[in-house]
C-alpha cells in the first residue's frame, strides 16, 4: 500500500489529479479471498437468474400485468443493476493485485450506485403506497392505481434516482484529488472517496448528509408509517386475513430494514467511518437483491403459479420438437 502512495505523491507535481484509486477490498488474506471469490460468484449468479426469472414471468403472464407486479418486476431490474455495478469488479479483484480502478470508473460507480439505490428507495415507497390503497381503499383501487399512475410511479423512481445521483456527483467530481488514493473498501464508496480530496471536506460531507442521509431516513419513515397504517386497518378484518397480512408485511419490513439500515448507518454519519461499513454495504448490495425476489414474489401464490405455467409452456413447446427429431433418427 505504501508503494502506491509514494508513487502518487512523487508524481503530484506532474499530475493535478490522481489517475486511479487503490481498493483494499474485503480482506487481505488470500485464503479468504479465494473463499469470497467462490461465494460471491455463486450469489451473483443467483441474483441475476432469480430476478430475471421474475421479470420474464411477469412479462409472459397477462394476469400479472397489474400495478403491483409491474413494480415488482421493476424492483427486480433495479436489484440486478444494483448487484452488477460493483460485484463483478469485486469478484475479479479477489484474484488480482493490485486492486485498482480508474478515476472515471470510480466516479461511474458512485453515479450508478446512487441511481439504482435512490431509485429503489423511491420504488419501495411506491410499492408500500400500492399496498396501502389495495388494503385500505379496496373499492377505489382500480381508479387510484391505474396504468397511468403506476407508470408515473415507476418512471418517477428512475428520474428521482438519476437526479439524486447527479446531485451527489456534482460536488464530488470537481474536488481536487491530488495525493492519497487508497479506498478502504471493495468499491468506490462516496463517504470514503470524499475524504481523499486535498481540501477541507466539511461542506461536501454536510451536503451528502442532507442528500443521501435525509433521503434514506425520510423514505424509511414513510415505509414504516405506511405499513403501520396497513396493519391497523387489517386488524378490523377477520383473523385469517390479519394473520396473512401480518406475515407478509413482517417479511416486507425485514427486507426494507436490511436495505435501508446499512444506507442510513453509512450515509447519515459521513464524518466517521467504521470497520462494519464494509459488511453493511455487502448486505445492501448483495444480500438484499437475493431476499427481494424471495420475500416479494416467490412467497406469492400467483407468481409461483405463473412460473409453473411458464415452465409447462416451455417444456410443452420443446417436447414435440424433440420427439419429432427422435422419430427421424429412428427412421433413418
XYZ file of C-alpha atoms in Angstrom:
332
model
C 0.000 0.000 0.000
C 2.836 2.419 0.883
C 4.397 1.769 -2.534
C 1.289 3.038 -4.301
C 1.021 6.060 -2.025
C 4.662 7.023 -2.620
C 4.259 6.668 -6.367
C 1.360 9.125 -6.454
C 2.936 11.600 -4.080
C 6.088 11.660 -6.262
C 4.010 12.362 -9.361
C 1.964 15.071 -7.683
C 3.887 17.855 -9.388
C 3.153 16.460 -12.857
C -0.464 15.435 -12.233
C -3.149 17.691 -10.829
C -5.459 14.714 -10.283
C -4.846 11.073 -9.409
C -5.326 8.700 -12.354
C -6.688 5.796 -10.329
C -7.689 4.662 -6.874
C -6.448 1.602 -4.977
C -9.189 -0.549 -3.409
C -8.256 -2.532 -0.302
C -11.120 -4.995 -0.792
C -12.862 -7.070 1.860
C -9.788 -8.862 3.147
C -6.019 -9.101 2.658
C -5.989 -12.861 3.338
C -5.578 -14.943 0.166
C -7.483 -17.842 1.747
C -10.465 -15.598 2.487
C -10.274 -14.006 -0.948
C -10.497 -17.409 -2.661
C -13.483 -18.240 -0.437
C -15.140 -14.881 -1.216
C -14.468 -15.437 -4.934
C -16.484 -18.677 -4.911
C -19.179 -17.327 -2.580
C -19.898 -14.080 -4.421
C -19.748 -15.787 -7.806
C -22.497 -18.126 -6.601
C -24.553 -15.319 -5.054
C -24.241 -13.090 -8.114
C -25.463 -15.861 -10.450
C -28.470 -16.439 -8.161
C -29.252 -12.704 -8.083
C -29.192 -12.338 -11.870
C -31.058 -15.553 -12.709
C -33.631 -15.198 -9.913
C -34.542 -11.593 -10.667
C -34.565 -12.068 -14.460
C -36.861 -15.075 -13.998
C -39.296 -12.834 -12.136
C -39.166 -10.193 -14.883
C -39.754 -12.850 -17.570
C -42.637 -14.339 -15.580
C -44.399 -11.006 -15.188
C -43.932 -10.166 -18.884
C -45.189 -13.561 -20.110
C -48.243 -13.827 -17.837
C -51.102 -11.405 -18.698
C -52.700 -11.975 -15.283
C -49.671 -10.313 -13.677
C -49.940 -7.135 -15.748
C -51.154 -5.195 -12.714
C -49.553 -2.254 -10.859
C -48.283 -4.453 -8.032
C -46.414 -6.887 -10.281
C -45.226 -4.214 -12.706
C -43.499 -2.501 -9.795
C -42.168 -5.837 -8.530
C -40.608 -6.558 -11.911
C -39.001 -3.118 -11.914
C -37.689 -3.836 -8.423
C -36.054 -6.981 -9.812
C -34.470 -4.960 -12.637
C -33.085 -2.462 -10.112
C -31.767 -5.318 -7.977
C -29.874 -6.776 -10.942
C -28.347 -3.381 -11.721
C -27.585 -2.716 -8.043
C -25.722 -6.012 -7.779
C -23.947 -5.543 -11.129
C -22.434 -2.059 -10.814
C -19.707 -3.253 -8.380
C -19.983 -7.011 -7.741
C -18.282 -8.277 -10.974
C -15.379 -5.888 -10.326
C -15.159 -7.109 -6.729
C -15.153 -10.768 -7.849
C -12.392 -10.021 -10.372
C -10.300 -8.245 -7.746
C -10.375 -11.200 -5.360
C -7.831 -12.961 -7.607
C -5.863 -9.937 -8.788
C -3.401 -7.475 -7.313
C -3.254 -4.533 -7.203
C -6.961 -3.772 -6.906
C -7.195 -0.508 -8.801
C -9.929 1.465 -10.517
C -9.561 4.499 -12.768
C -10.773 7.919 -11.639
C -13.520 7.825 -14.287
C -14.506 4.295 -13.268
C -14.686 5.380 -9.632
C -16.980 8.301 -10.459
C -19.102 5.957 -12.605
C -19.508 3.554 -9.665
C -20.608 6.400 -7.397
C -23.085 7.616 -10.011
C -24.582 4.165 -10.703
C -24.830 3.255 -7.025
C -26.898 6.325 -6.214
C -29.064 5.967 -9.336
C -30.059 2.388 -8.509
C -30.164 2.724 -4.714
C -32.070 6.016 -4.873
C -34.476 4.595 -7.433
C -35.073 1.513 -5.296
C -35.813 3.616 -2.227
C -38.491 5.544 -4.097
C -39.885 2.382 -5.707
C -40.206 0.657 -2.309
C -42.206 3.649 -1.079
C -44.401 3.450 -4.211
C -44.969 -0.270 -3.576
C -45.988 0.464 0.013
C -48.437 3.076 -1.299
C -49.853 0.489 -3.708
C -50.440 -1.964 -0.836
C -51.963 0.833 1.267
C -54.508 1.639 -1.443
C -55.245 -2.053 -2.085
C -55.913 -2.843 1.592
C -57.238 0.418 2.997
C -59.254 1.564 -0.059
C -60.036 -1.640 -1.991
C -63.166 -0.264 -3.704
C -61.190 2.630 -5.200
C -58.031 0.671 -6.023
C -58.718 0.287 -9.756
C -59.402 4.014 -10.053
C -56.474 5.244 -7.963
C -53.812 2.750 -9.104
C -54.489 2.771 -12.829
C -51.887 2.072 -15.512
C -51.068 5.764 -15.882
C -50.443 6.198 -12.136
C -48.350 3.013 -11.996
C -46.238 4.096 -14.971
C -45.728 7.514 -13.405
C -44.536 5.968 -10.124
C -42.084 3.648 -11.887
C -40.695 6.346 -14.184
C -40.611 8.770 -11.264
C -38.458 6.379 -9.212
C -35.868 6.251 -12.007
C -35.956 10.021 -12.533
C -35.520 10.744 -8.824
C -32.680 8.205 -8.689
C -30.862 9.962 -11.550
C -31.434 13.427 -10.077
C -30.265 12.256 -6.649
C -27.126 10.729 -8.166
C -26.319 13.829 -10.228
C -26.612 15.986 -7.115
C -24.123 13.711 -5.331
C -21.705 13.655 -8.253
C -21.880 17.414 -8.816
C -19.938 18.266 -5.664
C -17.619 15.216 -5.889
C -16.233 15.081 -9.417
C -14.636 18.537 -9.218
C -12.933 18.026 -5.850
C -9.111 18.158 -6.052
C -7.793 14.573 -5.714
C -4.067 15.221 -5.864
C -2.439 12.767 -3.454
C -3.909 9.967 -1.291
C -5.732 7.397 -3.412
C -6.352 4.374 -1.165
C -10.033 3.498 -0.589
C -10.635 1.129 2.313
C -13.456 -0.741 0.591
C -14.164 -3.068 -2.339
C -15.806 -0.304 -4.404
C -15.744 3.476 -4.627
C -17.762 4.472 -1.590
C -18.638 8.161 -1.699
C -18.131 8.581 2.051
C -14.543 7.322 1.727
C -13.644 8.925 -1.614
C -14.592 12.405 -0.410
C -12.103 12.120 2.456
C -9.252 11.681 -0.059
C -9.742 15.151 -1.521
C -6.876 17.621 -0.990
C -9.152 20.180 0.614
C -11.480 20.679 3.544
C -14.340 18.202 3.032
C -16.676 19.519 5.725
C -19.075 21.168 3.247
C -19.241 18.164 0.843
C -19.911 15.848 3.796
C -22.717 18.101 5.034
C -24.228 18.147 1.527
C -24.001 14.353 1.405
C -25.715 14.163 4.793
C -28.522 16.437 3.624
C -28.929 14.498 0.370
C -28.384 10.757 0.949
C -28.942 10.746 4.698
C -32.243 12.602 4.673
C -33.469 10.734 1.580
C -32.813 7.383 3.245
C -34.331 8.342 6.586
C -37.388 10.003 5.013
C -38.092 7.024 2.738
C -37.666 4.583 5.624
C -40.055 6.552 7.859
C -42.643 6.743 5.060
C -42.459 2.981 4.666
C -42.868 2.360 8.391
C -45.856 4.714 8.561
C -47.468 3.026 5.531
C -47.027 -0.479 6.925
C -48.279 0.607 10.350
C -51.466 2.074 8.840
C -51.967 -1.116 6.818
C -51.594 -3.339 9.901
C -54.034 -1.184 11.876
C -56.544 -1.427 9.012
C -56.149 -5.197 8.719
C -56.956 -5.645 12.423
C -60.536 -4.702 11.635
C -60.888 -7.690 9.316
C -61.051 -11.401 10.032
C -58.291 -13.141 11.974
C -57.300 -15.161 8.887
C -56.807 -12.036 6.791
C -54.959 -10.395 9.649
C -52.547 -13.322 10.102
C -51.826 -13.499 6.371
C -51.267 -9.745 6.049
C -49.131 -9.603 9.200
C -46.930 -12.431 7.896
C -46.488 -10.731 4.515
C -45.874 -7.260 5.943
C -43.404 -8.586 8.523
C -41.365 -10.110 5.703
C -41.551 -6.828 3.767
C -40.393 -4.841 6.799
C -37.431 -7.196 7.271
C -36.284 -6.618 3.682
C -36.818 -2.858 3.966
C -34.816 -2.754 7.208
C -31.953 -4.762 5.695
C -31.846 -2.392 2.726
C -32.307 0.938 4.491
C -30.417 0.097 7.694
C -26.935 -0.003 6.102
C -27.689 3.023 3.903
C -28.800 5.131 6.851
C -25.893 3.979 9.023
C -23.264 4.724 6.351
C -24.645 7.967 4.910
C -26.281 9.539 7.948
C -22.896 9.678 9.742
C -20.491 10.686 6.945
C -17.951 12.271 9.303
C -16.847 8.928 10.747
C -16.022 5.566 9.165
C -16.442 2.245 10.940
C -14.977 -1.210 10.162
C -18.506 -2.605 9.982
C -19.283 -0.350 6.986
C -17.921 -2.987 4.581
C -20.216 -5.664 5.983
C -23.237 -3.366 5.872
C -22.572 -2.387 2.260
C -22.370 -6.076 1.288
C -25.791 -6.604 2.870
C -27.421 -3.810 0.869
C -25.673 -4.575 -2.441
C -25.548 -8.391 -2.461
C -27.901 -9.966 0.068
C -30.900 -7.638 -0.327
C -31.198 -8.357 -4.114
C -31.413 -12.049 -3.167
C -34.022 -11.531 -0.459
C -36.292 -9.273 -2.513
C -37.429 -11.953 -5.003
C -37.892 -14.466 -2.167
C -39.920 -12.147 0.054
C -41.905 -10.175 -2.517
C -42.632 -12.757 -5.206
C -41.570 -16.354 -4.616
C -43.776 -16.446 -1.490
C -46.667 -15.249 -3.675
C -49.027 -17.942 -4.983
C -49.888 -16.029 -8.152
C -46.220 -15.673 -9.101
C -45.462 -19.315 -8.361
C -48.472 -20.365 -10.474
C -47.296 -18.122 -13.327
C -43.806 -19.635 -13.094
C -45.322 -23.102 -13.275
C -47.267 -22.092 -16.397
C -44.086 -20.662 -17.927
C -42.227 -23.891 -17.203
C -45.068 -26.003 -18.610
C -45.299 -23.828 -21.709
C -41.546 -24.124 -22.305
C -41.485 -27.891 -21.744
C -44.541 -28.479 -23.921
C -43.088 -26.388 -26.740
C -39.773 -28.236 -26.598
C -41.148 -31.750 -26.220
C -42.862 -32.104 -29.652
C -39.750 -30.918 -31.496
C -37.577 -33.351 -29.556
C -39.989 -36.228 -30.283
C -40.025 -35.402 -33.998
C -36.222 -35.408 -34.087
C -36.260 -38.742 -32.272
C -38.668 -40.281 -34.847
C -36.490 -39.084 -37.700
C -33.439 -40.633 -36.062
C -35.245 -43.960 -35.610
C -36.498 -43.999 -39.215
C -33.087 -43.194 -40.572
